[in-house]
Coordinates of C-alpha atoms in Angstrom, one line a residue:
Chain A
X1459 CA -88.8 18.1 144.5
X1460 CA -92.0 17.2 142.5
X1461 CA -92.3 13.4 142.0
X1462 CA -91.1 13.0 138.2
X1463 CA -92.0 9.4 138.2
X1464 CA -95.8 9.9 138.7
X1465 CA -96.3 12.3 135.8
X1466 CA -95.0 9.5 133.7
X1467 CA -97.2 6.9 135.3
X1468 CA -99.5 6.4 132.0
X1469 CA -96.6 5.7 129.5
X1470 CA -95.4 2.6 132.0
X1471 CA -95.7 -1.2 130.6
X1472 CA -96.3 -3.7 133.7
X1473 CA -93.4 -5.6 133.7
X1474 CA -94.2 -8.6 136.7
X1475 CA -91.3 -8.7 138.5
X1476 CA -90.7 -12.9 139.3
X1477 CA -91.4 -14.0 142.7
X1478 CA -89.0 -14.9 145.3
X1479 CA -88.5 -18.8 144.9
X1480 CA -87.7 -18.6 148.7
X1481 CA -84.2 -18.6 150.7
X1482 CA -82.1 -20.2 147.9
X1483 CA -82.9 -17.4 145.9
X1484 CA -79.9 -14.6 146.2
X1485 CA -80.6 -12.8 143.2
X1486 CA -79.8 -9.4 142.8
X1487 CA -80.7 -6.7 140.6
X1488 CA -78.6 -6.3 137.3
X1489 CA -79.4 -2.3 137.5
X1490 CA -77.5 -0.9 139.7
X1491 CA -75.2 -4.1 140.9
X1492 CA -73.7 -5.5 137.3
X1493 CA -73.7 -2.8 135.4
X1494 CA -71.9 -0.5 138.1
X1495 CA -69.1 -2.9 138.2
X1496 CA -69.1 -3.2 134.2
X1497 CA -68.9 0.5 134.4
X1498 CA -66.4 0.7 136.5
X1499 CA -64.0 -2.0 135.4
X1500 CA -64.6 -0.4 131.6
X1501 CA -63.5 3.0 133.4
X1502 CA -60.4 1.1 134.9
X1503 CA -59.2 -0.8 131.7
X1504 CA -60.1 1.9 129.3
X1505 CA -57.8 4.2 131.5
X1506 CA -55.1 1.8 131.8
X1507 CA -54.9 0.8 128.1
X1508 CA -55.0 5.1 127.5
X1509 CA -52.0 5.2 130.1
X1510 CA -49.9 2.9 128.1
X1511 CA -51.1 4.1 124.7
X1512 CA -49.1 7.4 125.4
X1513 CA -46.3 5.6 126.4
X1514 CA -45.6 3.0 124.7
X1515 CA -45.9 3.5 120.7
X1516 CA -46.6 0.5 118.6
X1517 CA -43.9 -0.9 116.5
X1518 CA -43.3 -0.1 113.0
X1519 CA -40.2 -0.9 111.1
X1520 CA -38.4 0.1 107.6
X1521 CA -40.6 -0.4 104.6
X1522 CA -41.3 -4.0 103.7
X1523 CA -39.0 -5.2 101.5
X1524 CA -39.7 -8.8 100.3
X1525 CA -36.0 -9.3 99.0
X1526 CA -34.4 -8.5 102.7
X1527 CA -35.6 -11.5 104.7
X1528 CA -34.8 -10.7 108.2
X1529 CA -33.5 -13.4 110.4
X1530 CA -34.7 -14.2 112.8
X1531 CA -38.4 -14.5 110.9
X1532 CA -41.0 -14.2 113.6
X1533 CA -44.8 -14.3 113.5
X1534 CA -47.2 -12.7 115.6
X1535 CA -46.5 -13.2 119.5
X1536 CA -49.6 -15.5 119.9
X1537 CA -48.7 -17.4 116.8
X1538 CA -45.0 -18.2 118.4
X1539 CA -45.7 -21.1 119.7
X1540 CA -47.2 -23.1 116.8
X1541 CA -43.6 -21.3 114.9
X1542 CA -42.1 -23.2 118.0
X1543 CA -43.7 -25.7 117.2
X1544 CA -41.5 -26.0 113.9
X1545 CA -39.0 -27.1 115.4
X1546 CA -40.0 -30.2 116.3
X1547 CA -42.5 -31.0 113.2
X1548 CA -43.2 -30.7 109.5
X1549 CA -44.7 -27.3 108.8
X1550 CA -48.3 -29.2 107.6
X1551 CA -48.2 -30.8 111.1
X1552 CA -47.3 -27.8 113.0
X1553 CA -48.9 -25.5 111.6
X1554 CA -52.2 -27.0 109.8
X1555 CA -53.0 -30.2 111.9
X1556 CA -51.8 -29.6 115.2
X1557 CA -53.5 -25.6 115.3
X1558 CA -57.0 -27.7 113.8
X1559 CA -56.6 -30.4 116.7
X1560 CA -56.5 -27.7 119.4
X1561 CA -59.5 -25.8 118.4
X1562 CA -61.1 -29.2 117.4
X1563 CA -60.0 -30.4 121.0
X1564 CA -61.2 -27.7 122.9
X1565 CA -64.9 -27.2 121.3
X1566 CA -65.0 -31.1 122.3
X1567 CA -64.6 -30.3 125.9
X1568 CA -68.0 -29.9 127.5
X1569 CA -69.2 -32.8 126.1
X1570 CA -66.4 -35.3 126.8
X1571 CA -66.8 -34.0 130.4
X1572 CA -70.0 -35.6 132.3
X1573 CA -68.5 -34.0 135.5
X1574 CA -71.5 -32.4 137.1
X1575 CA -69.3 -30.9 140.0
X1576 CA -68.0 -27.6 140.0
X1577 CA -70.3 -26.0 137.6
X1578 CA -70.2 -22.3 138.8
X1579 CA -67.8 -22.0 141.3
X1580 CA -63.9 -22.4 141.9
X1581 CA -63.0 -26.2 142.9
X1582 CA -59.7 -28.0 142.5
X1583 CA -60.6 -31.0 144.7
X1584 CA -64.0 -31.8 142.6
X1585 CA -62.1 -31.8 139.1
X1586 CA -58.2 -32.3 139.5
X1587 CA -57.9 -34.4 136.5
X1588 CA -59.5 -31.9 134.5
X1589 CA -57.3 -28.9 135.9
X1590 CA -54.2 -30.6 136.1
X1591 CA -55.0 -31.7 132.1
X1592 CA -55.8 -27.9 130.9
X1593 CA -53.1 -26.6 133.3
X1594 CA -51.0 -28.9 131.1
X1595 CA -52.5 -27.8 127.7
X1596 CA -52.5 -24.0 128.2
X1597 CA -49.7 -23.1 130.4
X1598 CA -46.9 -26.2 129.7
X1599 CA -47.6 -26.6 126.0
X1600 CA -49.0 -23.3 125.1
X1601 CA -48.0 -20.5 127.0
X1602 CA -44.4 -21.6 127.7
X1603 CA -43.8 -22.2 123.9
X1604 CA -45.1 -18.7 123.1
X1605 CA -42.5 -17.5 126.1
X1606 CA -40.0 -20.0 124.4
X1607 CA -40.8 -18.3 120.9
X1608 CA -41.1 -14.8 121.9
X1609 CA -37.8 -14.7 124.1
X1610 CA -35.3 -17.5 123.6
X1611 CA -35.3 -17.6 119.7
X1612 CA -32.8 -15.9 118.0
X1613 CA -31.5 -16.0 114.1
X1614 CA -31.7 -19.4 112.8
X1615 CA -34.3 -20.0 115.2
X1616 CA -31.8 -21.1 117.4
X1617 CA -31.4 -20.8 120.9
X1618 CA -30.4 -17.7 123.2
X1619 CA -30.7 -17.2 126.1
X1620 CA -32.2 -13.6 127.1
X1621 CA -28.3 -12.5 128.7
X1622 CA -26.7 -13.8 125.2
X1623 CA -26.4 -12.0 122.7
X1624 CA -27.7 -12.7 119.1
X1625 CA -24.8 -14.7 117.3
X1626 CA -26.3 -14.7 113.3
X1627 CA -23.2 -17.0 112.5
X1628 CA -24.3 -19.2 115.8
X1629 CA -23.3 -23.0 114.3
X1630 CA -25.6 -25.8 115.8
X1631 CA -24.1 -28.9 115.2
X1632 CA -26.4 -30.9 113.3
X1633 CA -27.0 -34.4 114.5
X1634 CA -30.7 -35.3 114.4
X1635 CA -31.4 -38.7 113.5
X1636 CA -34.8 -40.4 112.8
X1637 CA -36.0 -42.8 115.6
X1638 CA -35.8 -46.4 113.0
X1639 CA -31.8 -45.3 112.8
X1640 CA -31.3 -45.2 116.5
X1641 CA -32.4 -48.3 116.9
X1642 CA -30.3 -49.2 114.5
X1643 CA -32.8 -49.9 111.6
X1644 CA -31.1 -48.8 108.3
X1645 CA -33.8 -50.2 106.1
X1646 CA -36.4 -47.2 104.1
X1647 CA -39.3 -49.6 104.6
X1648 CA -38.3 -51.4 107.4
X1649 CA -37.7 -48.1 109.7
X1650 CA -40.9 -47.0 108.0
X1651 CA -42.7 -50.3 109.2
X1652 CA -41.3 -49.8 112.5
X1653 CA -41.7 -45.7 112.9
X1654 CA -45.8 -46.9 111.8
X1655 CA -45.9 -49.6 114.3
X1656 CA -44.0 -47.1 117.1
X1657 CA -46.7 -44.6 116.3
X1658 CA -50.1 -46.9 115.9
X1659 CA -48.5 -49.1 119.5
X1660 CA -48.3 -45.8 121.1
X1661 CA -52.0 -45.0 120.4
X1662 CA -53.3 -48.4 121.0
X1663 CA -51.1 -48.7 124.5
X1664 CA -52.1 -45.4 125.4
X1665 CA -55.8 -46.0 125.1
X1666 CA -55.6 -49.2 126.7
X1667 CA -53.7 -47.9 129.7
X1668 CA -55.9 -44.5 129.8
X1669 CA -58.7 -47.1 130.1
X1670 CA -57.4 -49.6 132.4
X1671 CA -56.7 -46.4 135.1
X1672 CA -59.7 -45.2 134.9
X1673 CA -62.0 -48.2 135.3
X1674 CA -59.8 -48.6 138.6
X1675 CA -59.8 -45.1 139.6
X1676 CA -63.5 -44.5 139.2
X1677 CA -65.1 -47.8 138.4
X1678 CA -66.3 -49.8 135.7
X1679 CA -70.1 -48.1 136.3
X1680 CA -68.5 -44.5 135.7
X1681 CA -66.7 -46.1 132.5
X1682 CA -69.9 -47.4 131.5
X1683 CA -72.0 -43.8 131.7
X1684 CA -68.9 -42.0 130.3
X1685 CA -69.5 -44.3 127.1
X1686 CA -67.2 -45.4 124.7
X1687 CA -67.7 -42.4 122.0
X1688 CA -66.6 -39.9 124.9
X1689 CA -63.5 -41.9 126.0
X1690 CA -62.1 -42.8 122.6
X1691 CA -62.5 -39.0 121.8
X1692 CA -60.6 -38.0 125.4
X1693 CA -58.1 -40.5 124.8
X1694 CA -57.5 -39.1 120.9
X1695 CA -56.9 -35.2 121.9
X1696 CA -55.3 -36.4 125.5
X1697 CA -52.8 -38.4 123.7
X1698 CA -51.8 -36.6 121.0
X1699 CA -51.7 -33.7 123.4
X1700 CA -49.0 -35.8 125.4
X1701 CA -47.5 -37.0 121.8
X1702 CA -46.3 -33.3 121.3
X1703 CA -44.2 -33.3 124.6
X1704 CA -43.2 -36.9 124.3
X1705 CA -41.4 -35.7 120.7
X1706 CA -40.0 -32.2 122.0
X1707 CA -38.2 -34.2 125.0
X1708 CA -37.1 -37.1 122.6
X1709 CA -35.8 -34.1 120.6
X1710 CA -33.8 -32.1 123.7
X1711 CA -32.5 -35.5 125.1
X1712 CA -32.3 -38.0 122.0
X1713 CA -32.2 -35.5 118.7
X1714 CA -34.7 -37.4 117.7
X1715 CA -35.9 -35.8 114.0
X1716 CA -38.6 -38.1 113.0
X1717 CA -40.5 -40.9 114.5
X1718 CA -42.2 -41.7 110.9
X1719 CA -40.2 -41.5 107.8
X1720 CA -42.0 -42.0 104.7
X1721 CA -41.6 -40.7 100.8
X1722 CA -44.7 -38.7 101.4
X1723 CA -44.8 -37.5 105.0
X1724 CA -43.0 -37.7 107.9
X1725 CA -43.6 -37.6 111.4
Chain B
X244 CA -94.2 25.3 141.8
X245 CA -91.3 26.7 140.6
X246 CA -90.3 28.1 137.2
X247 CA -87.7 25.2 136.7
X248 CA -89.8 22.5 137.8
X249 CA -92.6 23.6 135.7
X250 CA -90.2 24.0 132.6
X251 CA -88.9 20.3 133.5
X252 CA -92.4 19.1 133.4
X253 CA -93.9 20.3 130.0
X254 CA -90.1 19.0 128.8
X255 CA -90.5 15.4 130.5
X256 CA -94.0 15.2 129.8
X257 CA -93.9 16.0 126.3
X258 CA -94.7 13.5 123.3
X259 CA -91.0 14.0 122.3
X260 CA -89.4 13.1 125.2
X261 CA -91.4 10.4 126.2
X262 CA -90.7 8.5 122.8
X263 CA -87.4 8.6 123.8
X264 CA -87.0 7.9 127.5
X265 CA -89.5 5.4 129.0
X266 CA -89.5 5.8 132.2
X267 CA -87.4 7.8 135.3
X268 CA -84.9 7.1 137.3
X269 CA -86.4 6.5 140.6
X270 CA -84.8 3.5 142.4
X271 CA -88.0 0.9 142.5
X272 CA -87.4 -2.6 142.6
X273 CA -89.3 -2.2 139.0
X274 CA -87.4 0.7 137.9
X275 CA -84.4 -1.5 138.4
X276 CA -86.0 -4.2 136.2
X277 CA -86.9 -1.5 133.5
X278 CA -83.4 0.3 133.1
X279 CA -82.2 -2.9 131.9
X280 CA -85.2 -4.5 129.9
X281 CA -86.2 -1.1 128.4
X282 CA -82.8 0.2 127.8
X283 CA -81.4 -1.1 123.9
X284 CA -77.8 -1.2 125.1
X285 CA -78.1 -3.2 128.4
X286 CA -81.4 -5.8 127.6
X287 CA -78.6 -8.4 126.8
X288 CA -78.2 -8.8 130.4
X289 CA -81.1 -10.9 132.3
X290 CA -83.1 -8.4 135.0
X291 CA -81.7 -9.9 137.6
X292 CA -78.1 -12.1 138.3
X293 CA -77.0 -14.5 140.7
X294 CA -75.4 -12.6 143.5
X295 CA -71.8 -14.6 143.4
X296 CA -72.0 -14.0 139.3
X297 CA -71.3 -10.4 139.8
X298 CA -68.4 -10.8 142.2
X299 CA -65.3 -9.7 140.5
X300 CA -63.6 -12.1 142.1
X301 CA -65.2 -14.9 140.2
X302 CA -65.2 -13.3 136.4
X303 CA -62.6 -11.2 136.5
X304 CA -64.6 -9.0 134.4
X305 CA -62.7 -11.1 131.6
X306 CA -65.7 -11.7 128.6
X307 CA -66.7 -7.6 129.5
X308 CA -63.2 -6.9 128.8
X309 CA -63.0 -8.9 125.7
X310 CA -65.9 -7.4 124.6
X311 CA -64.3 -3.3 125.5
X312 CA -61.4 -4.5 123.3
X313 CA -63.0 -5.0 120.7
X314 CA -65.4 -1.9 120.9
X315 CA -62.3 0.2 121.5
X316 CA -60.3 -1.6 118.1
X317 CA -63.8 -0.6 116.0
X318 CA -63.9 3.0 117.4
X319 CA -60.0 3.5 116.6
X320 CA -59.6 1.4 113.6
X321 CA -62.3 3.6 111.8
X322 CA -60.4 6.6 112.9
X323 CA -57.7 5.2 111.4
X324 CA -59.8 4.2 108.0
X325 CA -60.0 7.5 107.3
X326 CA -56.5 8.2 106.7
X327 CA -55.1 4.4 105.3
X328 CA -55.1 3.8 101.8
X329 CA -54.4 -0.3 101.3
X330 CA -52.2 -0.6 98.5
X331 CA -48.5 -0.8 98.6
X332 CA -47.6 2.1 96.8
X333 CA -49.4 4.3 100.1
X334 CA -50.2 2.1 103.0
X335 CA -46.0 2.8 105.3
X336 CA -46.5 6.4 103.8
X337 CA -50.0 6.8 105.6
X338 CA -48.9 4.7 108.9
X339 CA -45.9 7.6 108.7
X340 CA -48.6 10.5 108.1
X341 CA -50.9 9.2 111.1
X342 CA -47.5 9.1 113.5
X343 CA -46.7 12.8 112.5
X344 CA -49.3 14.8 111.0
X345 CA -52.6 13.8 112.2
X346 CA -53.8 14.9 115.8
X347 CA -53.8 11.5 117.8
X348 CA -52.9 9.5 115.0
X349 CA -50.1 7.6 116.9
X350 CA -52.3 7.3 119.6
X351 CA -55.1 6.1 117.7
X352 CA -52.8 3.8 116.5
X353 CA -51.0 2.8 119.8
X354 CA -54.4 2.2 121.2
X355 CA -55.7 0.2 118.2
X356 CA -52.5 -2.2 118.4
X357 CA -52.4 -2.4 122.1
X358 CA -56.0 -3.3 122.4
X359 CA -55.7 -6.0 119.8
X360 CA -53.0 -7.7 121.9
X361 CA -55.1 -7.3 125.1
X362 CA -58.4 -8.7 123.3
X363 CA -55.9 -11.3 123.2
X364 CA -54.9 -12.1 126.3
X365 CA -58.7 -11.3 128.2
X366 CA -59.7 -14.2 125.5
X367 CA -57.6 -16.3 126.8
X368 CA -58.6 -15.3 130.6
X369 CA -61.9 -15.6 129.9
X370 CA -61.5 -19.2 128.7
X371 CA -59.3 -19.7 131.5
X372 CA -62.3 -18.4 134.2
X373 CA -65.1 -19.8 132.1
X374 CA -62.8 -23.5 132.4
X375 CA -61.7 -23.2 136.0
X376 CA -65.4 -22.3 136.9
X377 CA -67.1 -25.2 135.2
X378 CA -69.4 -22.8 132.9
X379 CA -69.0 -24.5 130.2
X380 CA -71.1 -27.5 131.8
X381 CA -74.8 -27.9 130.7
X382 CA -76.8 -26.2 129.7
X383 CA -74.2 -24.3 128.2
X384 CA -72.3 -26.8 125.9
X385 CA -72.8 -25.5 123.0
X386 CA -71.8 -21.6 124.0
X387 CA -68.4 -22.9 124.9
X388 CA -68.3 -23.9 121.3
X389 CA -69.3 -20.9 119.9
X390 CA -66.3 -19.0 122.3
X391 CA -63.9 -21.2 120.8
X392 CA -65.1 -19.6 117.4
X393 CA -64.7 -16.4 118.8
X394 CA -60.7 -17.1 119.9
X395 CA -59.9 -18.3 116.5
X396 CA -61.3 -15.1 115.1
X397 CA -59.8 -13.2 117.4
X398 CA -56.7 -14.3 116.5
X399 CA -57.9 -14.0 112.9
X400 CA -58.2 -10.4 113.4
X401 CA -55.0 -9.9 115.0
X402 CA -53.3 -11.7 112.4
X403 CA -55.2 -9.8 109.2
X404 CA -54.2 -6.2 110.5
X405 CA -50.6 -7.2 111.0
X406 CA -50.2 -7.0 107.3
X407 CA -51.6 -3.5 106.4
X408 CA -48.4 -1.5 108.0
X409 CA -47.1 -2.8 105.4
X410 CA -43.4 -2.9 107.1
X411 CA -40.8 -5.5 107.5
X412 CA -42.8 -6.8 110.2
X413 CA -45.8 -7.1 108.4
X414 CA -44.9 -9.0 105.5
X415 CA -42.3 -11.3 107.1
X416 CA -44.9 -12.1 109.8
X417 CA -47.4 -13.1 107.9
X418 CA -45.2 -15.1 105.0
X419 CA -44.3 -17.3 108.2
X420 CA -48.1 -17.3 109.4
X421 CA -49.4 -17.9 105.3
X422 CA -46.9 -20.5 104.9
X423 CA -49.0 -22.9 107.1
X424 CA -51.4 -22.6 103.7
X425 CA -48.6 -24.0 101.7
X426 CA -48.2 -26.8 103.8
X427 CA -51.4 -27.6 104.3
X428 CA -51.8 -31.6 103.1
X429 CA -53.5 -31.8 99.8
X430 CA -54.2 -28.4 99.4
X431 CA -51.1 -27.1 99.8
X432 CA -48.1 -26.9 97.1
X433 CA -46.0 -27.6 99.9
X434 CA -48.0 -30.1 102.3
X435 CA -48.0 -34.0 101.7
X436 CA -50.2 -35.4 99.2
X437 CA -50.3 -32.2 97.1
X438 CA -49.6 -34.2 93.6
X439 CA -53.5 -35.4 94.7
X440 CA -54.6 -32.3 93.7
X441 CA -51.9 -31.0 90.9
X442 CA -52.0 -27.7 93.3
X443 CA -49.1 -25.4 92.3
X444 CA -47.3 -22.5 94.3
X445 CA -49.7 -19.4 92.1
X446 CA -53.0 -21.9 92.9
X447 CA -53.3 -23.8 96.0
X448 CA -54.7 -22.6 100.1
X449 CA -52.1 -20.0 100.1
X450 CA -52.6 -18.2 97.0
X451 CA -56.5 -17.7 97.9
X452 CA -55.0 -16.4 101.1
X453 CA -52.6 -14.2 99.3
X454 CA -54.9 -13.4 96.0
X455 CA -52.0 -14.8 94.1
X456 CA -48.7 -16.4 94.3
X457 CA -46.4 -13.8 96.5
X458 CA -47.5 -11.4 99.0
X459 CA -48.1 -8.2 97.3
X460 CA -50.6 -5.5 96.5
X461 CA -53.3 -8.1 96.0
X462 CA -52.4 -9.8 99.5
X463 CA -52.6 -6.3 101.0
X464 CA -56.2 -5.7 99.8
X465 CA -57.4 -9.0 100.6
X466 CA -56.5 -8.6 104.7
X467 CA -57.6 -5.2 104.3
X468 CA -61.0 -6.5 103.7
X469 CA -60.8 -8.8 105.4
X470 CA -59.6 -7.0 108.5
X471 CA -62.4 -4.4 108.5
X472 CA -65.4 -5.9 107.0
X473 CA -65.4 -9.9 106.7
X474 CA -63.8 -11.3 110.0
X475 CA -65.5 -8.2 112.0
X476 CA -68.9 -9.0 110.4
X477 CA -68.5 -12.8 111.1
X478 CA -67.3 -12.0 114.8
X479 CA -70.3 -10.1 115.6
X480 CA -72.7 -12.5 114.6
X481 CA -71.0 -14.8 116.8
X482 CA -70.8 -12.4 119.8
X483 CA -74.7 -11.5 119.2
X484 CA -75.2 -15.5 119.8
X485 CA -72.9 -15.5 122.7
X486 CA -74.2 -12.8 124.6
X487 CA -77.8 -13.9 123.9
X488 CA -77.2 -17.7 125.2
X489 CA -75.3 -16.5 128.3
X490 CA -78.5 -14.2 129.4
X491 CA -80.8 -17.1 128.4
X492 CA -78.8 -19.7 130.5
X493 CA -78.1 -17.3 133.1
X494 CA -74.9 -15.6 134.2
X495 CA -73.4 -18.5 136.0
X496 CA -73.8 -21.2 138.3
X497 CA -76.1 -24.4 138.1
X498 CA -79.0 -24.4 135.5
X499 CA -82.4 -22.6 136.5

């Protein structure tokens, strides 16, 4: 075969290819290597998500009616567990400051974490606080809630499990009480005073503590390149990460309702 | 020189084709370098990439699947476009029309829904990789950032097409979602501190979400748009800026 790539010689722009930068350089090229793996992977997925496609048809029920409410009301899969959420706060915090903390708290990430190990590869033993603390975020509190949502939650948003069937006239006995009252505070603005002063002590004892193990974990010189603006902020989104939990358990075990009980909004 | 070969020639040499294609396909270490930086579709990608970035092992092809998702919801949810009318009245009567009287309607359809939940999950994959692999670390702060953008409207997407079904599912799923726009403090008729703003149940962050008071008609219209033009439009800017930091910063590993 004639050499089609010299007849084309004169419409070729010099491109300089870069230099080797010597034996630390394991650079490949993106044509073929990449882009036959993107290839095939696309092939792969687009085959599989065809696959399924004819199998399984997507879900469409009677005609919306907005005078037959169904119970149980779900929303979308990925939204279940901020509708879990409900459960165990008001709708503004479940669903307005707790969804604004999480997006605020994950864009705050790479610059809270001065880390300069494992960038690029798989470690566990380099970053274990880190893991452990997104393990914690993503599969405890996020991903088990949506499991939670999606499986367990039958009419009334109460509880089933998957081998029971869905009871509509299911009574949960309703004996939530606020936090002041089991400690026996009967006051309004004394179990206010106290839920405030529960809430701000939990915070301030929490940062203090957060601080205190890591100045003797890593040092007093890490604390001191870390800086103050980045630990406050880690110790903000880490503990009201660990407030969620902290309520949902004080919930299961205590039927704690609300920690903060105000005329305007409670907690 | 044979008859074909010549015909190849006068095709290959021609002003036409060489407008069009820019240089061959022999395999040249600069050939390699030119199918990617001449070729519109694949200069996103740097020439060259760190061997242990290309390992599937350590991606798990997650943002590339992401990114298929999506392609394959645009390619569907035009097809679909063309036979969904977004008003009450017509929107369950056309989802009906596309499951029984269009060719591949239903799995147009199937494939539109099922690639919106697994844009989904390869988001949250990808974060997953991207976090467990440290990419996120400098120099690439601020892409991280912009990924986060891309998960909420991602799920943004998801969310608007729920509604324009127009079924039971639908509208109770998205009165639950919306309702977080009631309760939203001050701007909310429902959330605390509302008196602050005198916001009422037809005029408050859920009735801009809605275009009114209730879900309806208006509400229907509103996602629609929002569905297929705004969100979409937004999201592509943002995956433009992505893509074009990750091939500037390199696919991977420490800083160049």
């Amino acid at each position: 075969m004639a050499e089609p790539a010299k007849v084309l010689e004169p419409r070729r722009v010099e491109v300089p290819l870069r230099k080797a930068t010597g034996p630390g350089d394991d650079k490949i090229h993106t044509w073929p290597h990449l882009v036959r793996s993107e290839f095939l992977c696309a092939l792969v997925v687009l085959l599989v998500l065809i696959v399924w496609s004819l199998l399984v048809d997507a879900p469409l029920e009677e005609p919306a009616n907005p005078t037959r409410t169904p119970n149980p009301s779900k929303a979308p899969w990925y939204f279940l567990g901020l509708q879990e959420m409900l459960v165990f706060f008001d709708p503004w915090h479940a669903g307005v400051v707790l969804p604004t903390l999480i997006i605020v708290g994950l864009m705050v990430i790479p610059y809270i974490d001065i880390n300069p190990k494992g960038n690029g590869y798989y470690t566990f033993r380099e970053r274990k606080i880190e893991i452990l603390t997104f393990f914690f975020g993503f599969h405890l509190l996020w991903v088990s809630l949506i499991i939670i949502g999606t499986f367990m939650r039958g009419p009334g948003w109460n509880w089933f499990w998957p081998w029971e069937p869905w009871d509509p006239h299911k009574v949960e006995a309703m004996t939530n009480v606020d936090l002041p009252f089991l400690f026996g505070i009967r006051g309004y603005w004394t179990g206010a005073a106290f839920g405030a002063a529960v809430i701000l002590g939990y915070f301030v004892l929490g940062t203090l503590a957060m601080y205190a193990a890591i100045v003797r974990t890593k040092g007093r010189e890490f604390m001191e390149r870390w800086g103050m603006p980045r630990f406050l902020t880690t110790a903000f989104f880490f503990l009201n990460m660990l407030a969620v939990l902290i309520k949902m358990l004080l919930r299961h075990a205590f039927n704690v309702k609300y920690i903060l009980v105000t005329p305007w909004l409670n907690v | 020189m044979s008859r074909w070969e010549e015909f190849k020639r006068q095709i290959t040499e021609s002003q036409v084709w060489q407008s069009i294609f820019r240089h061959g396909y022999d395999d040249t270490p600069r050939n390699r370098v030119l199918m990617v930086s001449g070729n519109v579709w694949l200069h996103l990608h740097p020439s060259k990439v760190r061997r242990h970035a290309v390992r599937l092992r350590f991606t798990w092809c997650m943002g590339g699947i992401t990114f298929l998702m999506f392609l394959v919801t645009v390619v569907t949810g035009i097809y679909l476009m063309f036979y969904y009318r977004p008003t009450a009245e017509y929107a369950y009567a056309d989802m009906k029309y596309l499951e029984f009287d269009m060719p591949f309607g239903m799995l147009m359809r199937n494939m539109h829904r099922w690639a919106a939940h697994g844009m989904v999950i390869a988001v949250w994959l990808h974060m997953f990789r991207v976090f467990l692999t440290g990419s996120y670390k400098p120099p690439r702060e601020f892409n991280w950032v912009v990924g986060v953008i891309l998960l909420v409207l991602t799920l943004l997407l998801s969310f608007t097409g729920y509604l324009l079904p127009w079924d039971q599912l639908s509208i109770w799923a998205v009165t639950v979602g919306s309702n977080m726009g009631a309760a939203t403090p001050l701007l909310g008729h429902q959330g605390p501190f509302h008196e602050f703003f005198g916001v009422n149940p037809i005029y408050d962050a859920r009735a801009f979400l809605f275009g009114g008071g209730e879900i309806g008609s208006h509400t229907l219209l509103r996602f629609y748009i929002l569905h297929c033009i705004f969100i979409p439009l937004v999201a592509s800017l943002f995956m433009a800026v992505h893509f074009w930091r990750i091939r500037r910063d390199g696919f991977s590993g420490p800083p160049l």
